[in-house]
PDB file of C-alpha atoms in Angstrom:
ATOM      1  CA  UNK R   1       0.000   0.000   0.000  1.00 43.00           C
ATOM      2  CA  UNK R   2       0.870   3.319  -0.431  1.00 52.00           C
ATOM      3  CA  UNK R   3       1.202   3.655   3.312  1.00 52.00           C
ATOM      4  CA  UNK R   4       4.223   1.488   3.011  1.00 62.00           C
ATOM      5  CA  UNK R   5       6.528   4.243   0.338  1.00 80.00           C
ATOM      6  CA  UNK R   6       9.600   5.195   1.684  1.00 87.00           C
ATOM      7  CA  UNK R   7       9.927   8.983   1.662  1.00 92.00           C
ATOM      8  CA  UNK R   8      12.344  10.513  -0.389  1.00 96.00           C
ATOM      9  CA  UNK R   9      14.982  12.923   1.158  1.00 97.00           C
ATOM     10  CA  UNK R  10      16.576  15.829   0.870  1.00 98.00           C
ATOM     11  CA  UNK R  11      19.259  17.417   2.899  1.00 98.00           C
ATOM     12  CA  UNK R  12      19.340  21.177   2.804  1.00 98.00           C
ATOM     13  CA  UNK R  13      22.715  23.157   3.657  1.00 98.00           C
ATOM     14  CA  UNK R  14      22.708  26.911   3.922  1.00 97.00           C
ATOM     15  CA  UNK R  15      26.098  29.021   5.066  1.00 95.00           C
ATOM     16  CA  UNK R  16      25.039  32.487   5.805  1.00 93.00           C
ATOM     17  CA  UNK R  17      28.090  33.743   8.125  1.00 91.00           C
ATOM     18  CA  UNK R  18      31.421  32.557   7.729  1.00 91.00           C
ATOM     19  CA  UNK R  19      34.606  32.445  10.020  1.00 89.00           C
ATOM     20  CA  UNK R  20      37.782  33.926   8.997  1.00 78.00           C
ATOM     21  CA  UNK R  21      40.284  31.256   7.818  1.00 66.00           C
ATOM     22  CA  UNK R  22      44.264  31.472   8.749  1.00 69.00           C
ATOM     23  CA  UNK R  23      44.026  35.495   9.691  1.00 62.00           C
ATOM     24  CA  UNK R  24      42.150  36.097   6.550  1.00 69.00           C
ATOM     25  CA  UNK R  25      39.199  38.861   6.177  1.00 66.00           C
ATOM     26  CA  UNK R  26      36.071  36.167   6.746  1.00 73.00           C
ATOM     27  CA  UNK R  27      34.003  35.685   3.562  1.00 81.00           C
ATOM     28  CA  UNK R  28      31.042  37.883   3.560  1.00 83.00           C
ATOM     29  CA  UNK R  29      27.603  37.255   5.025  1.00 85.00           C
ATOM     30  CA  UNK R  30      25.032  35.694   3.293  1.00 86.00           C
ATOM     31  CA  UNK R  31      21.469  37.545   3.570  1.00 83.00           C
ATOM     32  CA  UNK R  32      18.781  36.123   2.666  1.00 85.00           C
ATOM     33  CA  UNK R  33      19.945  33.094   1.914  1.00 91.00           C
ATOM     34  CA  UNK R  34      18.588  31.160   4.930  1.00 92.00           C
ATOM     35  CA  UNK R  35      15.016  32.514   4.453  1.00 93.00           C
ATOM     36  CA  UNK R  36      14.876  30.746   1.158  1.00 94.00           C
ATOM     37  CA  UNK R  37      16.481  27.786   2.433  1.00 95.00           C
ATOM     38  CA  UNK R  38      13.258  27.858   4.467  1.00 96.00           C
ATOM     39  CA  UNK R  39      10.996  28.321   2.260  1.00 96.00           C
ATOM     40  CA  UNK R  40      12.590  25.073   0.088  1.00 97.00           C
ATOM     41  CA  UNK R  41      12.636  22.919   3.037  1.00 98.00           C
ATOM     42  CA  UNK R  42       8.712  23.999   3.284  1.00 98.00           C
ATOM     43  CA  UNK R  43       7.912  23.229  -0.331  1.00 97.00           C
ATOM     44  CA  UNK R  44      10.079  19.876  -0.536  1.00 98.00           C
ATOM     45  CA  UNK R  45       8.040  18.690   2.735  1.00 97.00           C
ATOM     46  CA  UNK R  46       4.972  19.586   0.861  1.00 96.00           C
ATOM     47  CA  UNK R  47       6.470  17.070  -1.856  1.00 96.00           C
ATOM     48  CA  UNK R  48       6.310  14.288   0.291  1.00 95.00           C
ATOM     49  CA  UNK R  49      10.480  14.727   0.921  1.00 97.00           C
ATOM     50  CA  UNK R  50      11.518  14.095   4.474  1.00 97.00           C
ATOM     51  CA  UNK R  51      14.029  17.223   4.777  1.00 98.00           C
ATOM     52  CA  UNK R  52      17.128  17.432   6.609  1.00 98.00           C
ATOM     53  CA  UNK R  53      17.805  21.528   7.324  1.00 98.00           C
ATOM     54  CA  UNK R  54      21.172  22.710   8.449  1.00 98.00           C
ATOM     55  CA  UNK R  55      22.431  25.832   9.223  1.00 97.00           C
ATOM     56  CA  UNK R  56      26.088  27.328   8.935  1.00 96.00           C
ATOM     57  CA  UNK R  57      28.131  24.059   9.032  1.00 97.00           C
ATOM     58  CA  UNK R  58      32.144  23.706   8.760  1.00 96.00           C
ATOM     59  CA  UNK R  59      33.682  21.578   5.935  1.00 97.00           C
ATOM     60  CA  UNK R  60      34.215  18.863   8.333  1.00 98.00           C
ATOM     61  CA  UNK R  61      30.543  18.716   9.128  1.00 98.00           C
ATOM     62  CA  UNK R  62      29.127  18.891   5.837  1.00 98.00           C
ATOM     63  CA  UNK R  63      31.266  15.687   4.813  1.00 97.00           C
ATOM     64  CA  UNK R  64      29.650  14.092   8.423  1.00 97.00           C
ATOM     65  CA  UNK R  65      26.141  14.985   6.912  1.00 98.00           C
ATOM     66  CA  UNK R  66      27.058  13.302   3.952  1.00 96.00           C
ATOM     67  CA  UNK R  67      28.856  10.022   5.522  1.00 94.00           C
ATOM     68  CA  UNK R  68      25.405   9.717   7.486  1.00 94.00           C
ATOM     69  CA  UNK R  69      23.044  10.115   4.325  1.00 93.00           C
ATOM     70  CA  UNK R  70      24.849   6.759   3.402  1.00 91.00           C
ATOM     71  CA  UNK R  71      23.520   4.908   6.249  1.00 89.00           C
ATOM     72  CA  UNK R  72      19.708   5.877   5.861  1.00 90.00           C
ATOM     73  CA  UNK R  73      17.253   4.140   4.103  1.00 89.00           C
ATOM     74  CA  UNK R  74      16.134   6.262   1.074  1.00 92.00           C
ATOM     75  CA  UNK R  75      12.931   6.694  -1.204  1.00 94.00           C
ATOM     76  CA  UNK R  76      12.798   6.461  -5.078  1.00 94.00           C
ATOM     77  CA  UNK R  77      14.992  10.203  -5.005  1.00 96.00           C
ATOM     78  CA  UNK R  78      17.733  12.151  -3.465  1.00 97.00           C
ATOM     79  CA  UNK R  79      17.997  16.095  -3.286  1.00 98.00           C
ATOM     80  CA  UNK R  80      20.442  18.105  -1.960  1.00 98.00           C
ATOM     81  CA  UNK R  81      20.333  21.698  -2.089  1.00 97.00           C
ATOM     82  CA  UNK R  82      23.965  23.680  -1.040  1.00 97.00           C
ATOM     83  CA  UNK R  83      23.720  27.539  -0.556  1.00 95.00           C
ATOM     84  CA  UNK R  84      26.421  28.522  -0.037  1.00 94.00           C
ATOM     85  CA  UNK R  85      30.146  30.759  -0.994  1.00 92.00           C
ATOM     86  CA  UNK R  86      32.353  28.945  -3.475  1.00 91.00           C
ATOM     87  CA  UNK R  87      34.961  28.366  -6.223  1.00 88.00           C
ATOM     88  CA  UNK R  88      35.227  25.941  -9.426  1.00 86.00           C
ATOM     89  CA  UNK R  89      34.609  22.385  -7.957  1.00 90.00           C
ATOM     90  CA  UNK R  90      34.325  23.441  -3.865  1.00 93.00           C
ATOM     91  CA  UNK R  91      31.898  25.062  -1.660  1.00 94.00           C
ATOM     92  CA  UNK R  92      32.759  26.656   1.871  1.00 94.00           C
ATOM     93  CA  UNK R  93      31.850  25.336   5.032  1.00 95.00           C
ATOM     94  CA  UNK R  94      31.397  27.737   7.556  1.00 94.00           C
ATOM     95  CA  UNK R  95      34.539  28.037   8.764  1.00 93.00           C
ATOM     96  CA  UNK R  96      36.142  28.738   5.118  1.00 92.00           C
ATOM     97  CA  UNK R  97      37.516  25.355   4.467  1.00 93.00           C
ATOM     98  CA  UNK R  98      36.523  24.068   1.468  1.00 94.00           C
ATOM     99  CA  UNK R  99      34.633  20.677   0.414  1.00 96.00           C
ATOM    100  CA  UNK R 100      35.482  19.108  -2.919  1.00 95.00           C
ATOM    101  CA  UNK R 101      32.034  18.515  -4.819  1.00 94.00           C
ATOM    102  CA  UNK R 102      33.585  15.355  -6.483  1.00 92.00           C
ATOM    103  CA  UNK R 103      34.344  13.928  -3.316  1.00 94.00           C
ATOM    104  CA  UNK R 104      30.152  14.277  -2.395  1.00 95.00           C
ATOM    105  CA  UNK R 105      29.386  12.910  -5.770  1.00 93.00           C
ATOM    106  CA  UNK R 106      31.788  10.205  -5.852  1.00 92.00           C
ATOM    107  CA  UNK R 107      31.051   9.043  -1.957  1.00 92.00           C
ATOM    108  CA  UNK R 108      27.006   9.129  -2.659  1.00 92.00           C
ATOM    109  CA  UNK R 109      27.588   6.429  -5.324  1.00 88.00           C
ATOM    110  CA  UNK R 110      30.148   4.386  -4.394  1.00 83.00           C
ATOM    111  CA  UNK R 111      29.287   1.176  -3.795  1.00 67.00           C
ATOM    112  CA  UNK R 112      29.568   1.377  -0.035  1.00 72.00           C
ATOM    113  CA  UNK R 113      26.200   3.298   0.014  1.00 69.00           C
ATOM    114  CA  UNK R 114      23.932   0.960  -1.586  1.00 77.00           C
ATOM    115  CA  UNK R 115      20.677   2.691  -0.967  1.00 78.00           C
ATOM    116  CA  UNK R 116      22.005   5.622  -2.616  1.00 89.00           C
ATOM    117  CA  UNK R 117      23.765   4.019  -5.338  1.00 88.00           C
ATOM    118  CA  UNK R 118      20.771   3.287  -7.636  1.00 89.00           C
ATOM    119  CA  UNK R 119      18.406   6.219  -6.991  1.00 93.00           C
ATOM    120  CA  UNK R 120      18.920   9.282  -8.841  1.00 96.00           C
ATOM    121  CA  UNK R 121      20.435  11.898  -6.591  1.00 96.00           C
ATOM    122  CA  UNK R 122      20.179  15.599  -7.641  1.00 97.00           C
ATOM    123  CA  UNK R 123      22.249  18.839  -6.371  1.00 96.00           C
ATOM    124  CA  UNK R 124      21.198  22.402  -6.719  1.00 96.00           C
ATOM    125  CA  UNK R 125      24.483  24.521  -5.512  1.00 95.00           C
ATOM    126  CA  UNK R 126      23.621  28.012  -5.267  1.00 92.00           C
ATOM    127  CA  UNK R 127      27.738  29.115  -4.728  1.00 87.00           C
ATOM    128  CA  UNK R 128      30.126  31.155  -6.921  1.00 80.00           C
ATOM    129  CA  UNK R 129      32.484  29.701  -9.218  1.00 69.00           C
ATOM    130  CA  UNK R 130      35.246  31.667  -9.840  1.00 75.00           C
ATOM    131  CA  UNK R 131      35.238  35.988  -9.704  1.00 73.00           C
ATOM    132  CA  UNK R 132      34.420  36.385 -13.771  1.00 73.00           C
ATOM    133  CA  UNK R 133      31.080  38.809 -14.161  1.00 68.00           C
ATOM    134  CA  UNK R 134      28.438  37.615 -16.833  1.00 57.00           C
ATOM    135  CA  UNK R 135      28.361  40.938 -17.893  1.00 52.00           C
ATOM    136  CA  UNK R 136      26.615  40.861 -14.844  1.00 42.00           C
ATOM    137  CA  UNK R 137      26.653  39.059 -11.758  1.00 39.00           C
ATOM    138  CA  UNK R 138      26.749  39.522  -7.998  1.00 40.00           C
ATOM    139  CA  UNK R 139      26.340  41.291  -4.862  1.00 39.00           C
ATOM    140  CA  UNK R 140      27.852  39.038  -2.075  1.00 42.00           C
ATOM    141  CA  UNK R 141      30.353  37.188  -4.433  1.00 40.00           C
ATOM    142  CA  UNK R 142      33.458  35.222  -2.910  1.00 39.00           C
ATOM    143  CA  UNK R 143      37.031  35.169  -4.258  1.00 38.00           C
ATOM    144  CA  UNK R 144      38.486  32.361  -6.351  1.00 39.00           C
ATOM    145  CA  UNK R 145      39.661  31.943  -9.610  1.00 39.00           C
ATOM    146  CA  UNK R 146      38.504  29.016 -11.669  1.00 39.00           C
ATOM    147  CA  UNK R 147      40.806  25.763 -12.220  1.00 40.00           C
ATOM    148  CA  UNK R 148      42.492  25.273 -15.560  1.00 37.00           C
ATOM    149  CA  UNK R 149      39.512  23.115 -16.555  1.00 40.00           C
ATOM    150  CA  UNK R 150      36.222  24.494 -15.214  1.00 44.00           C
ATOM    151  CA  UNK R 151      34.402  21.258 -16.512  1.00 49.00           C
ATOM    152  CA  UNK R 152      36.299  18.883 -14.372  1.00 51.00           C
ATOM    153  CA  UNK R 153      34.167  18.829 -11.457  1.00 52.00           C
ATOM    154  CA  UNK R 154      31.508  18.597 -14.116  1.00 53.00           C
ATOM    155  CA  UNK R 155      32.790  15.737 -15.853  1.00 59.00           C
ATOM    156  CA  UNK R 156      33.378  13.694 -13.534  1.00 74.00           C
ATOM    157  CA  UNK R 157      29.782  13.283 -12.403  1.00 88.00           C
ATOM    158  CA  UNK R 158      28.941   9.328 -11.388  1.00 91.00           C
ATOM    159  CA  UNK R 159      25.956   7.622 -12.517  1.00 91.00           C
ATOM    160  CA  UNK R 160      22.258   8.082 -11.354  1.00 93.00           C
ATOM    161  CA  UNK R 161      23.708  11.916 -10.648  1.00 94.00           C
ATOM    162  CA  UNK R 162      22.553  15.203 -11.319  1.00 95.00           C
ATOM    163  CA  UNK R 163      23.883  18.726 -10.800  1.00 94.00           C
ATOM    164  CA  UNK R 164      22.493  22.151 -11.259  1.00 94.00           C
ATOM    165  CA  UNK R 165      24.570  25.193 -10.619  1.00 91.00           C
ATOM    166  CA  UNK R 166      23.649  28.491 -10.253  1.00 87.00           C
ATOM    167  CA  UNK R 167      26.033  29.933 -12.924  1.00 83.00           C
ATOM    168  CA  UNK R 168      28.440  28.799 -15.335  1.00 78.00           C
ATOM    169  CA  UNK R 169      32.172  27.575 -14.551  1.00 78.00           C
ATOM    170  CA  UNK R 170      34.357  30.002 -13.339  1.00 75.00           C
ATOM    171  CA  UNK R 171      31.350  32.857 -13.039  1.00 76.00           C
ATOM    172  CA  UNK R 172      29.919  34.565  -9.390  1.00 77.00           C
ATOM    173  CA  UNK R 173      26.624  33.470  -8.626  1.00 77.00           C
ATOM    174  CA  UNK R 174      24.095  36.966  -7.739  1.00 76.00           C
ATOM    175  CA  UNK R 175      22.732  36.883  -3.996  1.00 76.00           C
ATOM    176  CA  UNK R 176      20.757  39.631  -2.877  1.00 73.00           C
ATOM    177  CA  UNK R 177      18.697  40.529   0.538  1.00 72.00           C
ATOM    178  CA  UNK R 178      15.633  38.691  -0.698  1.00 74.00           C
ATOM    179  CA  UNK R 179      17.448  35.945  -2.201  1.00 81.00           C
ATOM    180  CA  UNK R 180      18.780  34.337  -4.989  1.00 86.00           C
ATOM    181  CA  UNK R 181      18.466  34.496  -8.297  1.00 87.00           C
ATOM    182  CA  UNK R 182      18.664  30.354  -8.764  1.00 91.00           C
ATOM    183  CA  UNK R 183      17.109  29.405  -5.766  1.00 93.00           C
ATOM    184  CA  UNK R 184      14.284  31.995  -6.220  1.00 92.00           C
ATOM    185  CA  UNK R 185      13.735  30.208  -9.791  1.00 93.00           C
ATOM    186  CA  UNK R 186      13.836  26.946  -8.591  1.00 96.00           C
ATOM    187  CA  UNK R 187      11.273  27.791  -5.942  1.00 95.00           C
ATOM    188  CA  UNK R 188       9.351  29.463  -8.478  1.00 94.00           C
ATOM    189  CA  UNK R 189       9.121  26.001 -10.923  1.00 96.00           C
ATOM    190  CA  UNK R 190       8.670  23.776  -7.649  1.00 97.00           C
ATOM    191  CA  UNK R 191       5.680  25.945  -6.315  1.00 96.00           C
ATOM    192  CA  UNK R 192       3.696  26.050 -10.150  1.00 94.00           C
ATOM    193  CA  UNK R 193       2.610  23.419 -12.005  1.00 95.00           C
ATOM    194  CA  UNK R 194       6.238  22.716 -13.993  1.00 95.00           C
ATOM    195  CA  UNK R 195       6.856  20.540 -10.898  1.00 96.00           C
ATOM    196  CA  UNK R 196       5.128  17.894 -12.597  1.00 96.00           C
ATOM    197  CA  UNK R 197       7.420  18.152 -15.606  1.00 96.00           C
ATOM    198  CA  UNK R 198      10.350  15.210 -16.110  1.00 97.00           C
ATOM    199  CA  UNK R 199      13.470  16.563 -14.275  1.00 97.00           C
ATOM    200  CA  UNK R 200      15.238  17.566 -17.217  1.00 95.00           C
ATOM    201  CA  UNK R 201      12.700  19.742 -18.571  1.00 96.00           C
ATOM    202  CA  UNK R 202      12.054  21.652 -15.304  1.00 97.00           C
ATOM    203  CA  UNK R 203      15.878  22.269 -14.905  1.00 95.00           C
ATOM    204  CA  UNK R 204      15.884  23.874 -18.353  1.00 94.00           C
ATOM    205  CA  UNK R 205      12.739  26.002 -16.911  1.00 94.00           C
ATOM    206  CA  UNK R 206      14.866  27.073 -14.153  1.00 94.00           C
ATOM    207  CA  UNK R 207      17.283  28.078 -16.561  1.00 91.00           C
ATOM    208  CA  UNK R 208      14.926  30.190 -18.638  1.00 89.00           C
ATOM    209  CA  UNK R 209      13.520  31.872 -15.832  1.00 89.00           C
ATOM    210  CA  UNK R 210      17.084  33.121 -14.674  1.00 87.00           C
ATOM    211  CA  UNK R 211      18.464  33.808 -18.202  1.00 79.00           C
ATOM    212  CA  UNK R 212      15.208  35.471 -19.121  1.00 77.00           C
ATOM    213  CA  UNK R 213      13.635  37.062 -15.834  1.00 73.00           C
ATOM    214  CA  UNK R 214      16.706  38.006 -13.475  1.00 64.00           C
ATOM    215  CA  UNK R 215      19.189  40.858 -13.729  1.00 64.00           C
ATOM    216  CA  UNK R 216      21.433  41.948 -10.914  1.00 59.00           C
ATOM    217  CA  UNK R 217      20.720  45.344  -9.247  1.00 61.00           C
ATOM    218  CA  UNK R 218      22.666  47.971  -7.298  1.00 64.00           C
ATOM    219  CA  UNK R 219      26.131  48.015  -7.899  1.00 63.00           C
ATOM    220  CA  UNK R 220      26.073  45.431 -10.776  1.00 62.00           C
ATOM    221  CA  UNK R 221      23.184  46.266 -12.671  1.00 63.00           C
ATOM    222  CA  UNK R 222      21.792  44.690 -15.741  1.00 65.00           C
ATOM    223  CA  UNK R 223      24.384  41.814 -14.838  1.00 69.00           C
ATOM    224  CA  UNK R 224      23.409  38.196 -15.690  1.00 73.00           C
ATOM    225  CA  UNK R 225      23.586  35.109 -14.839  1.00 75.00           C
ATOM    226  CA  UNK R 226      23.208  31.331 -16.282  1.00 81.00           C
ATOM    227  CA  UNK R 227      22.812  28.299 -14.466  1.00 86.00           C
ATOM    228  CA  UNK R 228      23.653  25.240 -16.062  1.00 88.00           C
ATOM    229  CA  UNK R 229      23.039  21.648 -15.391  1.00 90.00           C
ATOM    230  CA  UNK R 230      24.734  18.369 -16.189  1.00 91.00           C
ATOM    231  CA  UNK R 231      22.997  15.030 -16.096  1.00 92.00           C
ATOM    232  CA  UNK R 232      24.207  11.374 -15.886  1.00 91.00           C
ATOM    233  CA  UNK R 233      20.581  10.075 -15.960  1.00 93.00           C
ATOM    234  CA  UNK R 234      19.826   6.636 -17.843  1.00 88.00           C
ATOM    235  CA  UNK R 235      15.838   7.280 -17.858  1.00 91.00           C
ATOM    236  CA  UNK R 236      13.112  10.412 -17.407  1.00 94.00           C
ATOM    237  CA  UNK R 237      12.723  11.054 -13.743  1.00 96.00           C
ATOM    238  CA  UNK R 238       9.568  13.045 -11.924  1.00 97.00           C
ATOM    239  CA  UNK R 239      10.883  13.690  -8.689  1.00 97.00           C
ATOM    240  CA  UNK R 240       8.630  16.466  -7.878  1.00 97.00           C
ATOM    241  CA  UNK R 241       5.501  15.169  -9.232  1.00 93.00           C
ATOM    242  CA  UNK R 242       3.955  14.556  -5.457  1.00 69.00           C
TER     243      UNK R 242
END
């Protein structure tokens, strides 16, 4: 019976304030970031996702949240959502120490973690990815310049995997006060009726909604951004059709 479904999850990390690393100036504070956090964690509960929420976590704790996502049983998807500062490949934990992106990819499908080995797991990371402007593109950007080969992290996606980032390699990702411009989108598609759409077609909404509707303001005005997705999906998935 339908009583008997296992959930799906989802595991939901927002940085908003950020220690300073080795005597460094700390990266810069993240507004509004958690209140759309929030508001994802609502609508993904409203999807029938059991949601895992966490707030301003170091490196070292975001790879713990991951080592324990191995050990849980797991429904028919897997979502993770990262909001967060960043460079090409990484994303900061609170503290300013980075996480390696392939290393979350790679340890999700390993074959250690069985549960999550077959179920298609999909990443939305809302982080900058290098300091290059879109002609357009950010407010509360972080430093880093982009690896030799922006696509590595890219290419190197496992099976059964999915990931959305806000912008394009080596590009800042726009934050301001009420938000973000990828996050906002993605809320946008998952509160409307494209969340019935198959996965692929509602992350190339997302896209079109943030190429088409969003423009940086203040200091960087008329600046865009472009999220792009890459997909190592073997079959049409509906993983917000609740």
């Amino acid at each position: 019976s339908m009583s008997q479904v296992r959930p799906s999850r989802a595991l939901i990390i927002v940085n908003t304030h950020f220690s300073s690393c080795k005597g460094e100036v700390a990266l810069g504070t993240r507004r509004g970031a958690r209140r759309e956090a929030e508001k994802l964690s609502r609508i993904l509960s409203q999807l029938n996702y059991t949601v895992k929420l966490m707030v301003n976590k170091t490196a070292k704790e975001i790879e713990d949240l991951f080592q324990q996502e191995c050990g849980h049983q797991h429904g028919d998807y897997f979502v993770t959502i990262i909001s967060s500062h960043g460079e090409e490949g990484v994303i900061f934990g609170c503290d300013s120490e980075p996480v390696q992106l392939t290393w979350i990819f790679q340890l999700l499908s390993s074959a250690t973690s069985l549960a999550l080995t077959r179920i298609p797991k999909i990443f939305f990371i809302q982080a900058c990815r290098g300091t290059q402007l879109d002609p357009g593109v950010t407010v509360e950007c972080d430093s880093g310049e982009p690896g030799p080969d922006c696509f590595s992290s890219c290419l190197s996606i496992p099976p059964q995997t999915v990931v959305m980032f806000a912008c394009s390699p080596g590009h800042v990702a726009f934050l301001n006060p009420s938000g973000s411009m990828f996050l906002q989108a993605l809320l946008k598609v998952l509160q409307g009726e494209e969340r019935h759409l198959a996965l692929h077609r509602l992350l190339t909404r997302v896209n079109w909604e943030v190429a088409c509707h969003c423009q940086a303001r203040g200091t960087y005005e008329g600046c865009k951004e472009m999220p792009c997705f890459v997909t190592n999906l073997l079959q049409e998935v509906f993983p917000f059709s609740a």
